Amino acid sequence: MADKANAETDKVDIGYYDTEGWTVLKTPDFKLSKEAAIAIADDVYLQIFGEDYLAETVVGIHEIDDGTCYYIYRYREPLIPGGDISIVVRKSDGKIMRIVAEE
């Protein structure tokens, strides 16, 4: 899935629309927690695989190299390579950047 969003420049703004357009009141330095990122990813896993998948798997999470997103994956123990789906969630606003199916 291609996404043209830029995790460095996309921010969460607080503001309002008026006759001049969008007026920003402030831009908070928002960083999504790991727990919130897992909850977002689990909602996707639930829609794709159902409740049994969540109950039968273990969650793993780490930051991607540039520190802008969390990489969340679920797997059954023992870990068997292949067939996994991972979800990349942006830390600045919780947007799902990618769903990666691994072979």
PDB file of C-alpha atoms in Angstrom:
ATOM      1  CA  MET A   1       0.000   0.000   0.000  1.00  0.00           C
ATOM      2  CA  ALA A   2       1.584   3.259  -1.066  1.00  0.00           C
ATOM      3  CA  ASP A   3       1.114   6.300   1.118  1.00  0.00           C
ATOM      4  CA  LYS A   4       2.349   9.772   0.232  1.00  0.00           C
ATOM      5  CA  ALA A   5       1.953  11.040   3.795  1.00  0.00           C
ATOM      6  CA  ASN A   6       5.111  12.315   5.437  1.00  0.00           C
ATOM      7  CA  ALA A   7       5.452  11.342   9.083  1.00  0.00           C
ATOM      8  CA  GLU A   8       7.896  14.206   9.664  1.00  0.00           C
ATOM      9  CA  THR A   9       5.631  17.020   8.440  1.00  0.00           C
ATOM     10  CA  ASP A  10       2.110  15.728   9.156  1.00  0.00           C
ATOM     11  CA  LYS A  11       1.003  17.040  12.544  1.00  0.00           C
ATOM     12  CA  VAL A  12      -2.098  17.049  14.683  1.00  0.00           C
ATOM     13  CA  ASP A  13      -3.471  20.602  14.771  1.00  0.00           C
ATOM     14  CA  ILE A  14      -5.967  22.193  17.136  1.00  0.00           C
ATOM     15  CA  GLY A  15      -7.865  25.028  15.503  1.00  0.00           C
ATOM     16  CA  TYR A  16     -11.013  26.117  13.717  1.00  0.00           C
ATOM     17  CA  TYR A  17     -12.404  26.976  10.288  1.00  0.00           C
ATOM     18  CA  ASP A  18     -13.504  30.539   9.568  1.00  0.00           C
ATOM     19  CA  THR A  19     -13.997  32.651   6.450  1.00  0.00           C
ATOM     20  CA  GLU A  20     -10.217  32.687   5.921  1.00  0.00           C
ATOM     21  CA  GLY A  21      -9.943  28.884   6.091  1.00  0.00           C
ATOM     22  CA  TRP A  22      -8.241  26.781   8.751  1.00  0.00           C
ATOM     23  CA  THR A  23      -6.700  28.716  11.651  1.00  0.00           C
ATOM     24  CA  VAL A  24      -4.288  26.769  13.843  1.00  0.00           C
ATOM     25  CA  LEU A  25      -4.432  27.556  17.547  1.00  0.00           C
ATOM     26  CA  LYS A  26      -1.622  25.188  18.465  1.00  0.00           C
ATOM     27  CA  THR A  27       0.151  22.062  17.329  1.00  0.00           C
ATOM     28  CA  PRO A  28       0.654  19.718  20.265  1.00  0.00           C
ATOM     29  CA  ASP A  29       3.716  17.504  20.424  1.00  0.00           C
ATOM     30  CA  PHE A  30       1.631  14.346  20.370  1.00  0.00           C
ATOM     31  CA  LYS A  31       3.297  10.950  20.675  1.00  0.00           C
ATOM     32  CA  LEU A  32       1.093   7.878  20.629  1.00  0.00           C
ATOM     33  CA  SER A  33       1.791   5.363  23.398  1.00  0.00           C
ATOM     34  CA  LYS A  34       2.649   1.758  22.610  1.00  0.00           C
ATOM     35  CA  GLU A  35      -0.575   0.640  24.285  1.00  0.00           C
ATOM     36  CA  ALA A  36      -2.663   2.923  22.058  1.00  0.00           C
ATOM     37  CA  ALA A  37      -0.809   1.726  18.938  1.00  0.00           C
ATOM     38  CA  ILE A  38      -1.507  -1.890  19.878  1.00  0.00           C
ATOM     39  CA  ALA A  39      -5.206  -1.091  20.380  1.00  0.00           C
ATOM     40  CA  ILE A  40      -5.355   0.490  16.896  1.00  0.00           C
ATOM     41  CA  ALA A  41      -3.582  -2.480  15.322  1.00  0.00           C
ATOM     42  CA  ASP A  42      -5.742  -4.967  17.213  1.00  0.00           C
ATOM     43  CA  ASP A  43      -8.867  -3.368  15.760  1.00  0.00           C
ATOM     44  CA  VAL A  44      -7.494  -4.112  12.291  1.00  0.00           C
ATOM     45  CA  TYR A  45      -6.524  -7.668  13.273  1.00  0.00           C
ATOM     46  CA  LEU A  46     -10.026  -8.154  14.687  1.00  0.00           C
ATOM     47  CA  GLN A  47     -11.614  -7.060  11.413  1.00  0.00           C
ATOM     48  CA  ILE A  48      -9.341  -9.290   9.320  1.00  0.00           C
ATOM     49  CA  PHE A  49      -9.064 -12.437  11.473  1.00  0.00           C
ATOM     50  CA  GLY A  50     -11.636 -12.235  14.275  1.00  0.00           C
ATOM     51  CA  GLU A  51     -11.544 -12.571  18.054  1.00  0.00           C
ATOM     52  CA  ASP A  52     -10.010 -16.058  18.089  1.00  0.00           C
ATOM     53  CA  TYR A  53      -6.883 -14.737  16.364  1.00  0.00           C
ATOM     54  CA  LEU A  54      -6.397 -12.090  19.058  1.00  0.00           C
ATOM     55  CA  ALA A  55      -6.920 -14.657  21.828  1.00  0.00           C
ATOM     56  CA  GLU A  56      -4.531 -17.190  20.254  1.00  0.00           C
ATOM     57  CA  THR A  57      -1.633 -14.872  19.389  1.00  0.00           C
ATOM     58  CA  VAL A  58       1.068 -12.866  21.152  1.00  0.00           C
ATOM     59  CA  VAL A  59       1.699  -9.224  20.301  1.00  0.00           C
ATOM     60  CA  GLY A  60       5.105  -7.796  19.433  1.00  0.00           C
ATOM     61  CA  ILE A  61       5.910  -4.119  18.952  1.00  0.00           C
ATOM     62  CA  HIS A  62       8.936  -1.955  18.202  1.00  0.00           C
ATOM     63  CA  GLU A  63       9.674   1.454  16.712  1.00  0.00           C
ATOM     64  CA  ILE A  64      10.803   1.632  13.107  1.00  0.00           C
ATOM     65  CA  ASP A  65      14.336   2.908  12.479  1.00  0.00           C
ATOM     66  CA  ASP A  66      13.431   6.597  12.098  1.00  0.00           C
ATOM     67  CA  GLY A  67      11.350   6.556  15.311  1.00  0.00           C
ATOM     68  CA  THR A  68       8.184   7.942  13.688  1.00  0.00           C
ATOM     69  CA  CYS A  69       6.063   4.785  13.714  1.00  0.00           C
ATOM     70  CA  TYR A  70       5.387   1.598  15.637  1.00  0.00           C
ATOM     71  CA  TYR A  71       5.620  -1.776  13.924  1.00  0.00           C
ATOM     72  CA  ILE A  72       3.031  -4.118  15.495  1.00  0.00           C
ATOM     73  CA  TYR A  73       2.884  -7.825  14.726  1.00  0.00           C
ATOM     74  CA  ARG A  74       1.013 -10.807  16.143  1.00  0.00           C
ATOM     75  CA  TYR A  75       2.201 -14.389  16.052  1.00  0.00           C
ATOM     76  CA  ARG A  76       1.440 -17.800  17.433  1.00  0.00           C
ATOM     77  CA  GLU A  77       4.024 -19.440  19.658  1.00  0.00           C
ATOM     78  CA  PRO A  78       6.292 -21.042  18.745  1.00  0.00           C
ATOM     79  CA  LEU A  79       7.068 -18.453  16.082  1.00  0.00           C
ATOM     80  CA  ILE A  80       6.854 -19.914  12.594  1.00  0.00           C
ATOM     81  CA  PRO A  81       8.262 -17.618   9.879  1.00  0.00           C
ATOM     82  CA  GLY A  82       5.978 -16.703   7.017  1.00  0.00           C
ATOM     83  CA  GLY A  83       2.340 -15.830   6.634  1.00  0.00           C
ATOM     84  CA  ASP A  84       2.464 -13.012   9.152  1.00  0.00           C
ATOM     85  CA  ILE A  85       0.703  -9.670   8.840  1.00  0.00           C
ATOM     86  CA  SER A  86       2.246  -6.593  10.444  1.00  0.00           C
ATOM     87  CA  ILE A  87       0.721  -3.150  10.920  1.00  0.00           C
ATOM     88  CA  VAL A  88       2.661   0.133  10.948  1.00  0.00           C
ATOM     89  CA  VAL A  89       1.025   2.888  13.039  1.00  0.00           C
ATOM     90  CA  ARG A  90       2.292   6.484  12.959  1.00  0.00           C
ATOM     91  CA  LYS A  91       3.177   7.869  16.400  1.00  0.00           C
ATOM     92  CA  SER A  92       2.203  11.476  15.620  1.00  0.00           C
ATOM     93  CA  ASP A  93      -1.514  10.772  15.068  1.00  0.00           C
ATOM     94  CA  GLY A  94      -2.249   7.031  15.150  1.00  0.00           C
ATOM     95  CA  LYS A  95      -2.730   6.731  11.388  1.00  0.00           C
ATOM     96  CA  ILE A  96      -2.218   3.265   9.927  1.00  0.00           C
ATOM     97  CA  MET A  97       0.607   3.772   7.451  1.00  0.00           C
ATOM     98  CA  ARG A  98       0.925   0.197   6.173  1.00  0.00           C
ATOM     99  CA  ILE A  99      -0.430  -3.305   6.495  1.00  0.00           C
ATOM    100  CA  VAL A 100       2.353  -5.666   5.471  1.00  0.00           C
ATOM    101  CA  ALA A 101       1.715  -9.297   4.512  1.00  0.00           C
ATOM    102  CA  GLU A 102       4.908 -11.294   4.825  1.00  0.00           C
ATOM    103  CA  GLU A 103       5.567 -14.541   3.000  1.00  0.00           C
TER     104      GLU A 103
END
